CSV table of C-alpha atoms in Angstrom, one decimal:
chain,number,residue,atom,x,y,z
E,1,UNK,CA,0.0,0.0,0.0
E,2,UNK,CA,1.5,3.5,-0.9
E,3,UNK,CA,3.1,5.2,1.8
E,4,UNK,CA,2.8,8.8,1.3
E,5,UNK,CA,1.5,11.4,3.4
E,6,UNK,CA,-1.9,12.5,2.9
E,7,UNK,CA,-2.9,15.6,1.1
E,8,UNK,CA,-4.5,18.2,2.7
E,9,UNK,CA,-8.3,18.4,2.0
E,10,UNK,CA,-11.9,20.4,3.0
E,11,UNK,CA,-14.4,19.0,4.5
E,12,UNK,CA,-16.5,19.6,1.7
E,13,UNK,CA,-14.5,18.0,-0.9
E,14,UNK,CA,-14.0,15.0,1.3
E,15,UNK,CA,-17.5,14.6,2.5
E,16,UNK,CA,-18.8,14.9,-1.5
E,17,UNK,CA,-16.0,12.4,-2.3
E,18,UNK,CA,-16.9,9.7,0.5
E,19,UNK,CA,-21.0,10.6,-0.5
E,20,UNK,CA,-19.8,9.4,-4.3
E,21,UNK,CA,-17.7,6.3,-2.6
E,22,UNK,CA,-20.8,4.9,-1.3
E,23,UNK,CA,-22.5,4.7,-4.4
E,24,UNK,CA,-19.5,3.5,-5.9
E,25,UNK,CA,-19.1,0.6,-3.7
E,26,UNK,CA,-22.7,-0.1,-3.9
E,27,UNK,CA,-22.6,-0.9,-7.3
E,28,UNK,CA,-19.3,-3.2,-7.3
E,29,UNK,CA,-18.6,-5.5,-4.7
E,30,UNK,CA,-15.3,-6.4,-3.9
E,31,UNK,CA,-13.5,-3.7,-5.7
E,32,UNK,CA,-9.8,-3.2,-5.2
E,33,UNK,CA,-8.3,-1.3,-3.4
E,34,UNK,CA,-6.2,-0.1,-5.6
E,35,UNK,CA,-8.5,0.6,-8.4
E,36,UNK,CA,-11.0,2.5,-6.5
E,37,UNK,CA,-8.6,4.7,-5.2
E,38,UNK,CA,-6.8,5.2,-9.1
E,39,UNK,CA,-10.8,6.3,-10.0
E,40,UNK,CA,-11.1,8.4,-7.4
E,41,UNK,CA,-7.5,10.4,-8.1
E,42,UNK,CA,-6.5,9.9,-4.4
E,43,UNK,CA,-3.8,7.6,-2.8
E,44,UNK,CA,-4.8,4.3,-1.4
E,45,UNK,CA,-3.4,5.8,2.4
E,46,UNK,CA,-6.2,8.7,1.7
E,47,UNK,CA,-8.7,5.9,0.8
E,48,UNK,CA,-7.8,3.5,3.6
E,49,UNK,CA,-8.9,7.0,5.8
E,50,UNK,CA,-12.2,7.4,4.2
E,51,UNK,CA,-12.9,3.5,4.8
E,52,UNK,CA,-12.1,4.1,8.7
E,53,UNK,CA,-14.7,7.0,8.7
E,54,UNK,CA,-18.1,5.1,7.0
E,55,UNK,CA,-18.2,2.4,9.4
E,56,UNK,CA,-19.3,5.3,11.9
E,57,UNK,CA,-22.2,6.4,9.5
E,58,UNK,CA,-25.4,5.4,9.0
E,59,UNK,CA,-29.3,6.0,9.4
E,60,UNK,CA,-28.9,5.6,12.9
E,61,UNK,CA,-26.6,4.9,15.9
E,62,UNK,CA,-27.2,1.4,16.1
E,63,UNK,CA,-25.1,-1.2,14.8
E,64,UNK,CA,-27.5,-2.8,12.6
E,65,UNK,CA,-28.1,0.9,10.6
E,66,UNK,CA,-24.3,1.5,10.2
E,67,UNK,CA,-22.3,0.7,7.0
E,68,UNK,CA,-20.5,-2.3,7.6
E,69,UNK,CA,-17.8,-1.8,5.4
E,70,UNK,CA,-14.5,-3.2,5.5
E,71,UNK,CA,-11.1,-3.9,3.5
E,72,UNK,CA,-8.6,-6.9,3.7
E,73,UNK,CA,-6.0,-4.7,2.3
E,74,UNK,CA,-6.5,-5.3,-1.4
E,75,UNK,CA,-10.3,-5.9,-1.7
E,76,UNK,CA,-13.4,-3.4,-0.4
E,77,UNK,CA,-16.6,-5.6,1.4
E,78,UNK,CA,-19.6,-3.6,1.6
E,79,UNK,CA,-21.9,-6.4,4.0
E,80,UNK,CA,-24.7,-4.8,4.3
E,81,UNK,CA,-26.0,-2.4,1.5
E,82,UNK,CA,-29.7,-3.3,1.2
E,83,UNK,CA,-30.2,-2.5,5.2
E,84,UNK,CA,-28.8,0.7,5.1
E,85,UNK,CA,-30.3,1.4,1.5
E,86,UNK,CA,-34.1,2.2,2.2
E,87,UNK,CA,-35.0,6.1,2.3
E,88,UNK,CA,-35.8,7.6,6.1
E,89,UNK,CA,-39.2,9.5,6.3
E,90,UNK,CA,-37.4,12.9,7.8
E,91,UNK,CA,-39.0,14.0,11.4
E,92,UNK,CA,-40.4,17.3,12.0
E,93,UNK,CA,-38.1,18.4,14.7
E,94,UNK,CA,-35.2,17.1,12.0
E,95,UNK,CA,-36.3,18.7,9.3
E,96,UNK,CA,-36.3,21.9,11.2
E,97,UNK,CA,-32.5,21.6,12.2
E,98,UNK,CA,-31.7,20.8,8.6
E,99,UNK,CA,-33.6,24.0,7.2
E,100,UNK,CA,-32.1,26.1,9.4
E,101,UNK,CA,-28.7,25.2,9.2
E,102,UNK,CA,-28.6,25.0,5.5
E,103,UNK,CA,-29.9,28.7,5.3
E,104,UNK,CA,-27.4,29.7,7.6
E,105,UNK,CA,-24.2,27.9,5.7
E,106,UNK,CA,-25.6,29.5,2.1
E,107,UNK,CA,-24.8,32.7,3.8
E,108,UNK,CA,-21.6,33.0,5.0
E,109,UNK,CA,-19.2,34.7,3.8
E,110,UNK,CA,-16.4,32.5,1.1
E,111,UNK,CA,-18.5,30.2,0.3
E,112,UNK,CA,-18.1,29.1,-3.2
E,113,UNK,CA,-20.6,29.9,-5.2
E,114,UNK,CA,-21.2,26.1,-7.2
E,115,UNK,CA,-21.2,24.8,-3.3
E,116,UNK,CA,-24.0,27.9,-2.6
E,117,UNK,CA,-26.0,26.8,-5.5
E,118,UNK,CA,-26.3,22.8,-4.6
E,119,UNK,CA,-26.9,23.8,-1.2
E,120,UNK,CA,-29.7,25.9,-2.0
E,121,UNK,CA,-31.1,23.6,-4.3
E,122,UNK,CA,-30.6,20.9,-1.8
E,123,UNK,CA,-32.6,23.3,1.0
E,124,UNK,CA,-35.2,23.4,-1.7
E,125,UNK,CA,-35.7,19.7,-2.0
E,126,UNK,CA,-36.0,19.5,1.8
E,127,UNK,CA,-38.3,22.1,2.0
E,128,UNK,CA,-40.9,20.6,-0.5
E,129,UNK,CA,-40.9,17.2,1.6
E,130,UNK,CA,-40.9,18.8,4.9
E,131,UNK,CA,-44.7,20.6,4.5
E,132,UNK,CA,-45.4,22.2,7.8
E,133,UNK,CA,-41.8,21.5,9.7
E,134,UNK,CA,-40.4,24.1,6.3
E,135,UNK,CA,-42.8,27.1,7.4
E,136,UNK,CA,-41.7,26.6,11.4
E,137,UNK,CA,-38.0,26.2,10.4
E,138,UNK,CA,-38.9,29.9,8.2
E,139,UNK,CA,-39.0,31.8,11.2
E,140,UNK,CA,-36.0,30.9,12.8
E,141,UNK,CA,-32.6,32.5,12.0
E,142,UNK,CA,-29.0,31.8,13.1
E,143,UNK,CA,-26.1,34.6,13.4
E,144,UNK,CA,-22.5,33.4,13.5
E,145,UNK,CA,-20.1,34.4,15.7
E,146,UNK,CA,-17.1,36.6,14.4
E,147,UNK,CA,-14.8,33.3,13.2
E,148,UNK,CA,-17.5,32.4,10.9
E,149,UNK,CA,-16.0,34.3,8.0
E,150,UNK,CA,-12.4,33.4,8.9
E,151,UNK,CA,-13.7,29.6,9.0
E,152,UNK,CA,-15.3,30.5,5.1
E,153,UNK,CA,-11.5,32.4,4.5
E,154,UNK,CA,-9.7,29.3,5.9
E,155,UNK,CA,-12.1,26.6,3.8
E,156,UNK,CA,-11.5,28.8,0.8
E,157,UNK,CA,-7.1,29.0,1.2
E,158,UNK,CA,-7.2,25.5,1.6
E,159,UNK,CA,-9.5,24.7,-1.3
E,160,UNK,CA,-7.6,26.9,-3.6
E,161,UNK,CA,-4.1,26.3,-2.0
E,162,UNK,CA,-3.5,29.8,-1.0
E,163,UNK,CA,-1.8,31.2,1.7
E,164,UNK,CA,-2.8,33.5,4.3
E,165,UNK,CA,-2.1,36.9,6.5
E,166,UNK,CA,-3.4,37.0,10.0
E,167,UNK,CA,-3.3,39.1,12.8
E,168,UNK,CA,-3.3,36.6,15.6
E,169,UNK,CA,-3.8,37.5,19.4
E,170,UNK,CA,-1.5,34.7,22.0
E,171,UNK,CA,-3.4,34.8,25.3
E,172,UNK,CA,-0.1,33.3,26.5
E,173,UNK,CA,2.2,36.1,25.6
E,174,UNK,CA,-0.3,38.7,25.5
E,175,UNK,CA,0.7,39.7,22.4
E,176,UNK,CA,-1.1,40.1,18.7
E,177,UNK,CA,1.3,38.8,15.9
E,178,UNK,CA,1.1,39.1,12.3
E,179,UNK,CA,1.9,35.7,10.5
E,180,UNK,CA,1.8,34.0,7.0
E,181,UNK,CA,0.7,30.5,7.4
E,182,UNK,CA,0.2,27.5,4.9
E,183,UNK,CA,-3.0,25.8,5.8
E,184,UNK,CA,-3.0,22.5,6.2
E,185,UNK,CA,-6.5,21.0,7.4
E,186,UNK,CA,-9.3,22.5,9.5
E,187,UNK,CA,-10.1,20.6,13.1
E,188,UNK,CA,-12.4,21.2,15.9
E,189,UNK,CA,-11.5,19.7,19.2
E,190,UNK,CA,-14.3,21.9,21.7
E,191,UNK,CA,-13.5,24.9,19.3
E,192,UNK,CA,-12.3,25.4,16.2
E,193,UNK,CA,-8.6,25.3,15.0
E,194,UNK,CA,-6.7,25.8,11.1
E,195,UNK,CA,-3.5,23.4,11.2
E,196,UNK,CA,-0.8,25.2,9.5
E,197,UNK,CA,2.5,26.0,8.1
E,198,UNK,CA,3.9,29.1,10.5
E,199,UNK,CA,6.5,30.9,7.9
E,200,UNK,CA,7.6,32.7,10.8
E,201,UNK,CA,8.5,30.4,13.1
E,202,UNK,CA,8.9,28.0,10.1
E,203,UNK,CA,7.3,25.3,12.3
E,204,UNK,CA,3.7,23.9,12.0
E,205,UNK,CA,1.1,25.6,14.5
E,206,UNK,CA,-2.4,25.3,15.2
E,207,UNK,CA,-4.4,28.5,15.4
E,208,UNK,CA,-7.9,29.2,17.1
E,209,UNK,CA,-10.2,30.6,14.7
E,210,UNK,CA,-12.0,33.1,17.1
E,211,UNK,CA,-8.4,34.8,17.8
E,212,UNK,CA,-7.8,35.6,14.7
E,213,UNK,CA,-8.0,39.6,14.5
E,214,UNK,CA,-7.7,40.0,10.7
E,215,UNK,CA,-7.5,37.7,8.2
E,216,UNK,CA,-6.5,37.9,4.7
E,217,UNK,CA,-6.0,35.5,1.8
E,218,UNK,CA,-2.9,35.9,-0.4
E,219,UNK,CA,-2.0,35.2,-4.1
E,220,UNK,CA,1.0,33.5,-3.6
E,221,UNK,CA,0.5,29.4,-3.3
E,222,UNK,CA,0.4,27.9,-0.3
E,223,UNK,CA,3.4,25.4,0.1
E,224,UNK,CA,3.4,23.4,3.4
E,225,UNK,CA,6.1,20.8,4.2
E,226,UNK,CA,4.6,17.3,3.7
E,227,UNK,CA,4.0,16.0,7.5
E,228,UNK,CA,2.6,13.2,8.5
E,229,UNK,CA,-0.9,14.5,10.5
E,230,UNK,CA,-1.3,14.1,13.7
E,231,UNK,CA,-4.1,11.8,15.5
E,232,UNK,CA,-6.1,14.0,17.5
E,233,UNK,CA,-8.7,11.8,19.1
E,234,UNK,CA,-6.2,12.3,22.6
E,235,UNK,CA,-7.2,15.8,22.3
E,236,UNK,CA,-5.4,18.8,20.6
E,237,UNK,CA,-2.3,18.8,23.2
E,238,UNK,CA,-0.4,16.1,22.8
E,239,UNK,CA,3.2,17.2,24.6
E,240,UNK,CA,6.5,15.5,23.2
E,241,UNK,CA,8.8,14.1,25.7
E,242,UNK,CA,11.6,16.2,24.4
E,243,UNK,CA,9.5,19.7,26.2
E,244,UNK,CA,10.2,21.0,29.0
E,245,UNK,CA,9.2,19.7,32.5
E,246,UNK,CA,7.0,22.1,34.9
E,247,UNK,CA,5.8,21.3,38.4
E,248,UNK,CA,2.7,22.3,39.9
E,249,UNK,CA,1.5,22.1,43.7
E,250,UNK,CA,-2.0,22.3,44.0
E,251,UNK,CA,-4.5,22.5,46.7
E,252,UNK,CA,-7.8,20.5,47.2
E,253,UNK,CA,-9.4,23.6,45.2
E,254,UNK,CA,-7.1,23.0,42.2
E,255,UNK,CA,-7.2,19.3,41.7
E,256,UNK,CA,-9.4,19.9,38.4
E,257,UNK,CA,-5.5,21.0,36.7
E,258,UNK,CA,-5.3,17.3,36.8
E,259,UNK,CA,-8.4,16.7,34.9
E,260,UNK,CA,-7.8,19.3,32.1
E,261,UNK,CA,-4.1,19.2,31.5
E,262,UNK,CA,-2.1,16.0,30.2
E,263,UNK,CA,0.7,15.0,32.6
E,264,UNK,CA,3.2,12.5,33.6
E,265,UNK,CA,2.3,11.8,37.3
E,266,UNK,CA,-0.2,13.5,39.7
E,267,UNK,CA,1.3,12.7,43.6
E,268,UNK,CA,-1.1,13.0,46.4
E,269,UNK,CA,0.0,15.7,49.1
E,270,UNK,CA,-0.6,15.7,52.8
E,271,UNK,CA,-2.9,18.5,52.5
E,272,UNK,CA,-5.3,17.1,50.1
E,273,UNK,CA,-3.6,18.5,47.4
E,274,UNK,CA,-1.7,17.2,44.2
E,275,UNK,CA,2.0,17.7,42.9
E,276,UNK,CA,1.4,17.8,39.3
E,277,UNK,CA,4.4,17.0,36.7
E,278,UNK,CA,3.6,18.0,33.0
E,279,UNK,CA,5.5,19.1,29.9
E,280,UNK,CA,4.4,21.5,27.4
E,281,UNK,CA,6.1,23.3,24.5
E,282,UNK,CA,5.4,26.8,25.7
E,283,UNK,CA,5.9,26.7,29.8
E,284,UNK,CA,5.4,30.7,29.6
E,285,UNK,CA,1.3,29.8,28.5
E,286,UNK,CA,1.2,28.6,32.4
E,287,UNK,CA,1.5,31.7,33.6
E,288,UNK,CA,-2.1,32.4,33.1
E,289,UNK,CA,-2.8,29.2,34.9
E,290,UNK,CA,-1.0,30.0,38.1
E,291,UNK,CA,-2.3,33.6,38.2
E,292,UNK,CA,-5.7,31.8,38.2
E,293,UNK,CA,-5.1,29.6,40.3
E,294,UNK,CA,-4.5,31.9,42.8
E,295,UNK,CA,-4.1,30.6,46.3
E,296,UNK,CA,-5.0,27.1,45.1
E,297,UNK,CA,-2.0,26.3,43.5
E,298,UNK,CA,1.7,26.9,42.9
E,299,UNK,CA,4.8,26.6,40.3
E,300,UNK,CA,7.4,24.7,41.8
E,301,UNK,CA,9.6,24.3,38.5
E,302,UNK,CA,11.3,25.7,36.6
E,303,UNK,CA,12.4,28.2,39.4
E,304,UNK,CA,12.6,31.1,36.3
E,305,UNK,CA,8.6,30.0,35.5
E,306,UNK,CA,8.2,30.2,39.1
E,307,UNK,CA,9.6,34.0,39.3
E,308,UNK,CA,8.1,34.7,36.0
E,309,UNK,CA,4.8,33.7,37.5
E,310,UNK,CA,5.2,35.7,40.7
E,311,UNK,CA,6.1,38.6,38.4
E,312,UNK,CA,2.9,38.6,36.6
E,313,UNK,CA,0.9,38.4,39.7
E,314,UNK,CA,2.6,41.6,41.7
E,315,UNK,CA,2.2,43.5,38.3
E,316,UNK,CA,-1.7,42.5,38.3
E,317,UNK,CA,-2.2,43.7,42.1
E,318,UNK,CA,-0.4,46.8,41.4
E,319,UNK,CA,-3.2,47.5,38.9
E,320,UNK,CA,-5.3,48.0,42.2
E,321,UNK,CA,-5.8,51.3,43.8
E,322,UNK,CA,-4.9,51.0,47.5
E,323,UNK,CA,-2.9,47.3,47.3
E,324,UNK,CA,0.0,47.1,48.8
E,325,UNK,CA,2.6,44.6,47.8
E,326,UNK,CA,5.2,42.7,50.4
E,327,UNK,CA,7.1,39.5,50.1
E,328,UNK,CA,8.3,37.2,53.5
E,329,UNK,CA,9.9,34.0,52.8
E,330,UNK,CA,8.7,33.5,49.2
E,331,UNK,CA,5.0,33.7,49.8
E,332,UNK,CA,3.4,37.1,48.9
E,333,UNK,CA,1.0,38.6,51.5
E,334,UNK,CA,-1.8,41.5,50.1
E,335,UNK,CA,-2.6,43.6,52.7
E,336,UNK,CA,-5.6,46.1,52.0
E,337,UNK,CA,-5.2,49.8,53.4
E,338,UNK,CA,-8.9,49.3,54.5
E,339,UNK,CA,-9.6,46.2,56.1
E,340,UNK,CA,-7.5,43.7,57.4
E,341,UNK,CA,-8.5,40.3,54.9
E,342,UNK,CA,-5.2,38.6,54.2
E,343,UNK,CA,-4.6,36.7,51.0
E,344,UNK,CA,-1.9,34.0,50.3
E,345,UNK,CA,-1.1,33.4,46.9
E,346,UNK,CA,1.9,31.7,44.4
């Protein structure tokens, strides 16, 4: 089986493509491998990926209603077609969610206009079989938040192979950069992310759609590296063991860091607490953590982190009219010029 990387791709392209592989495989049981992959124009690795996705759709979630489709390798097995092959009868409440959704995609922004057209069309056709459920769904509307259009902007680069300009704002540094990227897929783990090709730090990156300030797309061609994509069903961070190690001492009030950030080992302290070891390729992104953490939780290492951390947390009482600031043993004391409520943080 060819071993190449796979090509970056939409989601619409791929879903039209794996809508047109059903069919296909409907219609000729047993096909090869390799020859429905040379009709298609794609590589057999790219193939092999869209077989790993149909078994997970169906008319339903039960097992029975799913495609059972499989490969050995050189031949396709379809098992089931006529069970999955009888038209659904569309619910009201469905048809509904449908209607409204399709209106909403035919107007965002970057859209191509063939795709517009065939959803439209598609809407129509819905419409006509839904009766009453098509006059409810009328008086419903959706509005998209701002990364709507960069998400249309994004789909479009990497439909066209284009590169793009953003203005991007890094909670961890604070900071709003300008970059040129080379987009490599779209993914949505909770939000929304475009995999790309930083030129800057001539390193791939993955950037959250709804910080992206500005967005523009370029003539010039976009050229990523070919990498080998990364599995992201463990969740977006996946830390390398070459990063760098940071610990974290938490109290019983910040046990949840355990829950939310991947780590090497989570000891129980004598206090209820945890002493939490985890690597990350960016240690200065915890800083936000400990300052929100608060008295719930500490940096132990690196001691620079540590300092940095204790840094950003005198600079943020400062902000405060009438704080003053004093430091005893490496624990910070805030002590209110009215009042006498004492807090202990990092």
């Amino acid at each position: 089986m060819a071993g190449k990387p796979v090509r970056p791709v939409n989601a619409i392209d791929q879903t039209r493509r794996m809508l047109s592989l059903v069919t296909y495989l409907k219609e000729r049981p047993g096909a090869r491998v390799e020859d429905v992959a040379r009709a298609f124009g794609i590589s057999e690795d790219e193939l092999v990926s869209d077989l790993d996705v149909l078994p997970m759709c169906g008319t339903s979630f039960r097992g029975g209603d799913l495609l059972d489709i499989d490969t050995d390798g050189e031949r396709i097995w379809w098992h089931n077609p006529d069970d999955v092959a009888e038209p659904l009868r569309i619910a009201a409440d469905e048809a509904t969610a449908l209607l409204v959704a399709a209106r909403a995609v035919a107007t965002l922004p970057g859209l191509r206009e063939s795709d517009r057209q065939a959803l439209l069309r598609a809407t129509a056709k819905v419409e006509a079989a839904s009766g009453e459920a098509a006059g409810a769904s009328a008086r419903l509307s959706v509005t998209f938040e701002a990364e709507g259009g960069v998400f249309a902007d994004v789909d479009r680069a990497i439909s066209e192979r284009r590169r793009l300009w953003i203005r991007y704002y890094s909670p961890a540094r604070d900071e709003v950069t300008e970059r040129e990227i080379d987009p490599i897929r779209l993914v949505s783990v909770g939000h929304t992310y475009v995999e790309a090709w930083c030129r800057r730090s001539e390193a791939r990156r993955t950037f959250r759609l709804d910080r992206v300030a500005e967005i523009k797309i370029l003539d010039e061609a976009s050229a990523p590296p070919e990498v080998e994509l990364r599995d992201l069903s463990e969740g977006l961070v996946q830390p390398a063991a070459e990063d760098p190690e940071v610990v974290v001492e938490v109290g019983p009030g910040g046990r949840w860091v355990a829950e939310y950030y991947p780590h090497d080992s989570a000891d129980e302290l004598a206090d209820g607490g945890l002493r939490i070891t985890l690597r990350t390729p960016d240690p200065a992104s915890l800083r936000r953590l400990a300052l929100r953490l608060g008295r719930d939780g500490r940096i132990v290492s690196p001691p620079e982190l540590a300092d940095s951390a204790r840094q950003a947390a005198r600079e943020a009482l400062t902000a405060y009219d009438g704080v003053e600031v004093q430091e005893s043993h490496g624990t910070r004391v805030v002590q209110e010029r009215q009042g006498d409520r004492q807090e202990q943080g990092l």
